[in-house]
mmCIF file of C-alpha atoms in Angstrom:
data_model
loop_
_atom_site.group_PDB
_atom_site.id
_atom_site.type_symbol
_atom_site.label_atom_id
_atom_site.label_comp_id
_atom_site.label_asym_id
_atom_site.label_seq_id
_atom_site.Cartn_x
_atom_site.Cartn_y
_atom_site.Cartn_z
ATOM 1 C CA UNK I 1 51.875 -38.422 -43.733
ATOM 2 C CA UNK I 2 53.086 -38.898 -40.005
ATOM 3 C CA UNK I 3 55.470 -36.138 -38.761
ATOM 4 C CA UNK I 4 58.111 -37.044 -36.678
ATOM 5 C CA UNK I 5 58.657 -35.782 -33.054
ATOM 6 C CA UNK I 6 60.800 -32.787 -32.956
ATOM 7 C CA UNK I 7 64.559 -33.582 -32.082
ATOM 8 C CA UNK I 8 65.093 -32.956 -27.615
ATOM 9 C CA UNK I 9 66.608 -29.729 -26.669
ATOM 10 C CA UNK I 10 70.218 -30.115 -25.768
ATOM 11 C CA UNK I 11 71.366 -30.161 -22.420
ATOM 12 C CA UNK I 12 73.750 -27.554 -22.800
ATOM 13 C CA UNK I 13 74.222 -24.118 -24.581
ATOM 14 C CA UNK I 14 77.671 -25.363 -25.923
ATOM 15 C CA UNK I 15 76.003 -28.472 -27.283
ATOM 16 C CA UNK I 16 73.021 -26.270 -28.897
ATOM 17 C CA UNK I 17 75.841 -24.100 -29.946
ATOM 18 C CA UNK I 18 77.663 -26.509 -32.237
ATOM 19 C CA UNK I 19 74.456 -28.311 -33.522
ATOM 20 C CA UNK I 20 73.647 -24.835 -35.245
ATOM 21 C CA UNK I 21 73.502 -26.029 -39.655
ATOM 22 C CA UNK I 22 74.858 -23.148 -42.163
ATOM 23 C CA UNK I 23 77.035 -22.050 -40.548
ATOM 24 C CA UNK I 24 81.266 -21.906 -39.922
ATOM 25 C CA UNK I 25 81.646 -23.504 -36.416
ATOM 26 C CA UNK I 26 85.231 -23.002 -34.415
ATOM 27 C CA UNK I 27 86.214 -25.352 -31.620
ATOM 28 C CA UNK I 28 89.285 -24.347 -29.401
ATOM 29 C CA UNK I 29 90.582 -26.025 -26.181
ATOM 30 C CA UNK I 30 92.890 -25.412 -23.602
ATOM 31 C CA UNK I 31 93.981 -27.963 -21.287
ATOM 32 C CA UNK I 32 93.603 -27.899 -17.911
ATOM 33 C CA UNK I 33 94.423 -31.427 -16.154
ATOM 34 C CA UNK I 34 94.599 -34.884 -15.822
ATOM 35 C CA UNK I 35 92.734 -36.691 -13.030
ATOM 36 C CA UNK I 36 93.774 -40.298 -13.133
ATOM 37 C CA UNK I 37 91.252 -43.321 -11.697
ATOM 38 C CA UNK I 38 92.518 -46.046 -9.476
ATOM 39 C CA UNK I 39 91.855 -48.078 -12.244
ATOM 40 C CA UNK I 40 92.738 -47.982 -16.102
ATOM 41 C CA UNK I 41 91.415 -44.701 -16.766
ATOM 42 C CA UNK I 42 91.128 -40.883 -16.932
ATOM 43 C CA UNK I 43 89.421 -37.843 -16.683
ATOM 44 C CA UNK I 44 90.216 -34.722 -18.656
ATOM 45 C CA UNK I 45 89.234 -31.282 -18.438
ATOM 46 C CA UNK I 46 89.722 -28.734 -20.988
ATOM 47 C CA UNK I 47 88.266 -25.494 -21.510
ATOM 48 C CA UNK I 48 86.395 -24.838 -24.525
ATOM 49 C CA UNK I 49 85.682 -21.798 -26.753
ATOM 50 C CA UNK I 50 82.995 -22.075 -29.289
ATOM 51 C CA UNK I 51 82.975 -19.500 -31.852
ATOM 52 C CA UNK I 52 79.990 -19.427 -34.714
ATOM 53 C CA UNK I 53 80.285 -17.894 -37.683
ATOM 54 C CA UNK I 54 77.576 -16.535 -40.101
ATOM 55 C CA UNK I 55 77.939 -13.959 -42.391
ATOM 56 C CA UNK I 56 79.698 -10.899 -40.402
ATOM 57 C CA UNK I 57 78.355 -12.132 -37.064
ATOM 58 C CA UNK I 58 80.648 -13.960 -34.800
ATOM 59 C CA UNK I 59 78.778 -15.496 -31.400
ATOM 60 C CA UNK I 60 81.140 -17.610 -29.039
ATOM 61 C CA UNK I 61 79.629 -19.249 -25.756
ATOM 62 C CA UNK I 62 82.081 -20.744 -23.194
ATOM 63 C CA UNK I 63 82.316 -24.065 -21.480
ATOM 64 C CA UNK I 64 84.329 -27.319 -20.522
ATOM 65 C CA UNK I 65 84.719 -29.950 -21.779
ATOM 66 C CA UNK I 66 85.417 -33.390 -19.758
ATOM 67 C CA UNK I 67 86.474 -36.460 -21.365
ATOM 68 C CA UNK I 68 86.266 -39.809 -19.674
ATOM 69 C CA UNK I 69 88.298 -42.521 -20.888
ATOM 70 C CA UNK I 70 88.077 -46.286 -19.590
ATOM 71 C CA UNK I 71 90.121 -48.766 -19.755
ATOM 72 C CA UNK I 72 93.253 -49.223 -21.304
ATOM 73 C CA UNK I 73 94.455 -50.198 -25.462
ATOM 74 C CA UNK I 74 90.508 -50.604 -26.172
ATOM 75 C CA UNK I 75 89.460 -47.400 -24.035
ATOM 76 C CA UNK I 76 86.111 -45.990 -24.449
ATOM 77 C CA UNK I 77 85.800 -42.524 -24.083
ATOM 78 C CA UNK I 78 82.617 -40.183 -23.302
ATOM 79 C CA UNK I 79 82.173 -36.568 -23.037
ATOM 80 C CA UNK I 80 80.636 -33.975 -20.944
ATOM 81 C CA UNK I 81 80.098 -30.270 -21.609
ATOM 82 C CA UNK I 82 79.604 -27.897 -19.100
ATOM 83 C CA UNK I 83 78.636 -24.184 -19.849
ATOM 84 C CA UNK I 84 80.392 -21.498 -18.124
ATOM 85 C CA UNK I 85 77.279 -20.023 -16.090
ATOM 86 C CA UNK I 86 76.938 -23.933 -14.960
ATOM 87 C CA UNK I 87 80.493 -23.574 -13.373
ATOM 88 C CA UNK I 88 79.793 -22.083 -9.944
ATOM 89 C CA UNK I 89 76.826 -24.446 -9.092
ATOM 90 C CA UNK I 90 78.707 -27.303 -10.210
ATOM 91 C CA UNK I 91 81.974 -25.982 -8.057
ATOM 92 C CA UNK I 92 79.159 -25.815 -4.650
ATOM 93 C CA UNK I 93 77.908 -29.208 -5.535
ATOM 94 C CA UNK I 94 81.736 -30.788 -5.528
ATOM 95 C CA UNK I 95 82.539 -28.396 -2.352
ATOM 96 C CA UNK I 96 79.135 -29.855 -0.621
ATOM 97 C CA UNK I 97 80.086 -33.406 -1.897
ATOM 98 C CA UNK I 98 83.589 -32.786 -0.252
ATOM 99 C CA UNK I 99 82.028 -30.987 2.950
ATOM 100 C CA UNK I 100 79.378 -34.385 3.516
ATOM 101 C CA UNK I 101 82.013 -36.813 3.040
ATOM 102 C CA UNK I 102 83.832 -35.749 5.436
ATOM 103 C CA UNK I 103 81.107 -35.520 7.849
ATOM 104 C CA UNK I 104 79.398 -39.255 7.268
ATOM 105 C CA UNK I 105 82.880 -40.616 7.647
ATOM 106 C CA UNK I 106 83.477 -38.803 10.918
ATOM 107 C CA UNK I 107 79.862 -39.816 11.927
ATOM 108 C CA UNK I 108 80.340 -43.784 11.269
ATOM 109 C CA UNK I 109 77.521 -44.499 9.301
ATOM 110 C CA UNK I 110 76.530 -48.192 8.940
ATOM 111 C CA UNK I 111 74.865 -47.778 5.683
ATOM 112 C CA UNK I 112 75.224 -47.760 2.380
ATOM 113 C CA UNK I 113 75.243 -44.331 1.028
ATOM 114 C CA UNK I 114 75.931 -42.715 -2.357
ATOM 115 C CA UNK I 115 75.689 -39.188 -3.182
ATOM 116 C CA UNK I 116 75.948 -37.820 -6.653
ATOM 117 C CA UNK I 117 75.883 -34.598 -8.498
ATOM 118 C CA UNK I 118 74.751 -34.354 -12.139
ATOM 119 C CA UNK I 119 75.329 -31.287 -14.321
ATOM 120 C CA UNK I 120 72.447 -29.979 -17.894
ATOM 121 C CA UNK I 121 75.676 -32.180 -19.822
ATOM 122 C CA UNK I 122 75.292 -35.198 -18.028
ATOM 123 C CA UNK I 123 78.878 -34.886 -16.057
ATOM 124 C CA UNK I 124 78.642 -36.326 -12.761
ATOM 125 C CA UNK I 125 81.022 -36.578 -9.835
ATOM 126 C CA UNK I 126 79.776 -38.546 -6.614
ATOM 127 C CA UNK I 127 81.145 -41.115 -4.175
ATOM 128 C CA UNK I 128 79.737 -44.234 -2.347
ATOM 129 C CA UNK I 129 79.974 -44.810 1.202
ATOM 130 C CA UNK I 130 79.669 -48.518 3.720
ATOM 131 C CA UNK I 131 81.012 -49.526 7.110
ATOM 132 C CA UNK I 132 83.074 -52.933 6.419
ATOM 133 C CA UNK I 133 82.173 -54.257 10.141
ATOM 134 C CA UNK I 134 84.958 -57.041 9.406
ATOM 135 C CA UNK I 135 87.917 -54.538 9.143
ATOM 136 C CA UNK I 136 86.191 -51.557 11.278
ATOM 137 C CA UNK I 137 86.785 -49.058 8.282
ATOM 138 C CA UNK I 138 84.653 -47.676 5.486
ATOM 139 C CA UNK I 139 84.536 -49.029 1.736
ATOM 140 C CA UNK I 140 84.290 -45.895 -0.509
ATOM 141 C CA UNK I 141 85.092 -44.551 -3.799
ATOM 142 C CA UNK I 142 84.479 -41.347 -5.695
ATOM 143 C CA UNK I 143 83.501 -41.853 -8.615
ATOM 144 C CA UNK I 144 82.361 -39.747 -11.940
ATOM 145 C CA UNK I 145 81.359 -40.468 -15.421
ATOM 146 C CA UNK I 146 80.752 -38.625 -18.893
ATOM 147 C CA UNK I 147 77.481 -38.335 -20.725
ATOM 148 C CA UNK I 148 75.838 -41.160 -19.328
ATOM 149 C CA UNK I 149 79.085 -43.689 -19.605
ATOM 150 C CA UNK I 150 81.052 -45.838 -18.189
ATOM 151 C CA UNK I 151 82.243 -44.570 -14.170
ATOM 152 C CA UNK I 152 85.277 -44.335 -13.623
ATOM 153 C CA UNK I 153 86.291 -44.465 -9.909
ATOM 154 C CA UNK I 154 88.852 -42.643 -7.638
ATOM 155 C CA UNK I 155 90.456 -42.510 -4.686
ATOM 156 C CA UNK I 156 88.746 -39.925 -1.618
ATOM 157 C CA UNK I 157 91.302 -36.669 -2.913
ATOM 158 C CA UNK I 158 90.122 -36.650 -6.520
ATOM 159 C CA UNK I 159 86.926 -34.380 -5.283
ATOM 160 C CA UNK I 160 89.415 -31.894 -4.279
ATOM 161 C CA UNK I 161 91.851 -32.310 -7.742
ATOM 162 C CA UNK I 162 88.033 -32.510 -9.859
ATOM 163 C CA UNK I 163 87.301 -29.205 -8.074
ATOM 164 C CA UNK I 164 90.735 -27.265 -8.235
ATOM 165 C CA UNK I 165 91.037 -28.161 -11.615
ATOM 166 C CA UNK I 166 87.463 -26.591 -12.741
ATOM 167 C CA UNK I 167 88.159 -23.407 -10.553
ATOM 168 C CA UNK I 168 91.194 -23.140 -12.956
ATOM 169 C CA UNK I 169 89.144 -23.555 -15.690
ATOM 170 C CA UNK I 170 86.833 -21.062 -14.656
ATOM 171 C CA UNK I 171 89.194 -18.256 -14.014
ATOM 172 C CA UNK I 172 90.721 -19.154 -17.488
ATOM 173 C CA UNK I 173 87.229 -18.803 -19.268
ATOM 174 C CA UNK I 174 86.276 -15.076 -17.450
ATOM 175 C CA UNK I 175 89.343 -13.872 -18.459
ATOM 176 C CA UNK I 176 88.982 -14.961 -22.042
ATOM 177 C CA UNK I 177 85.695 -13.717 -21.502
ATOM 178 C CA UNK I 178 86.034 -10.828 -20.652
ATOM 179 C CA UNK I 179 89.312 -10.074 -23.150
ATOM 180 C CA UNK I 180 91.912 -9.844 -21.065
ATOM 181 C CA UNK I 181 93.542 -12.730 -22.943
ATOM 182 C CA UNK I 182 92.153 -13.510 -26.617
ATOM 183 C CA UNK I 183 92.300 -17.143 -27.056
ATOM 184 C CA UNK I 184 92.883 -16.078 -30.756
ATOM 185 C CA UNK I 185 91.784 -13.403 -33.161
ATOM 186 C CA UNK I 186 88.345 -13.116 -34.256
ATOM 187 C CA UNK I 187 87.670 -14.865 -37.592
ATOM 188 C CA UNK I 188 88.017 -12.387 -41.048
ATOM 189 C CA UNK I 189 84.503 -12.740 -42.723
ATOM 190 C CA UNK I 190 83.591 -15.051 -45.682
ATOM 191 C CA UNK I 191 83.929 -14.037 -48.994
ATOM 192 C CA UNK I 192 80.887 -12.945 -50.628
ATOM 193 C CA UNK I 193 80.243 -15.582 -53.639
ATOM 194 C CA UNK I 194 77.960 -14.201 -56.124
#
């Protein structure tokens, strides 16, 4: 008998988190914002609150969640998760993203260049850069996508409104955290059967 290869790790705790089996699993989401694309489509950002139950234990793990939707009446949409601790890397990445694209452009680059960040969840925020010698200006998007997707692409200010939006998020999730707001009350335990 041939044994299979083991299933891959997730990428994130939130996504290990909800893959547990036997056991009562609680989902809860808060929205943050809306970051529209220049063309039909969205990103979301929510945070998220994970809450296991087995028995009398109760673990929760903390996150976001980003949904990208393309396109419009047929959209397809993909999702990211993000864990908490990921946050403040992921905020320096979009700050250094912000911070270079300003720079290149002031430079003049001839080039094409692309830069890209890619969080454990497969979110990832970037943006292309190119000198258009006909018009003297440069071509550039930012762009992101969700879980491997579709991109969906933005004007220059959407690094700033991506950003913003997940230091919201973040400030949200260490309060809950930390109890000073309960996103709601701890789950009563099961029944005993038997």
């Amino acid at each position: 008998m041939t044994q299979s290869n083991p299933a891959p790790e997730s990428g994130t705790k939130a996504q290990a988190f909800i893959a547990r089996k036997g056991a009562l699993v609680m989902k809860e989401f808060h929205p943050i914002s809306t970051v529209e694309s220049v063309y039909d489509g969205e990103m979301e950002i929510e945070t998220l609150v994970f809450s296991v139950m087995r028995g009398h234990q109760v673990d929760r793990t903390y996150g976001v969640k980003v949904t990208c939707r393309t396109g419009d009446e047929d959209y397809q949409q993909d999702v990211s998760l993000v864990d908490l601790d990921e946050l403040p890397e992921l905020l320096d990445g979009l700050r250094y993203l912000d911070e270079k694209y300003t720079q290149l452009t002031s430079v003049g680059i001839t080039d094409y260049t692309e830069l890209n960040y890619r969080t454990k969840g497969l979110f990832s925020v970037g943006f292309y850069l190119q000198f258009n010698s006909v018009n003297r200006s440069f071509d550039s998007r930012v762009f992101s996508s969700c879980n491997g997707g579709e991109s969906l692409f933005f004007e220059r200010e959407a690094i700033l409104r991506i950003l913003n939006s997940l230091v919201s998020a973040q400030q949200y999730l260490v309060t809950i955290s930390e109890g000073s707001i309960s996103s709601r009350p701890p789950l009563p335990p099961p029944p005993l059967i038997g």
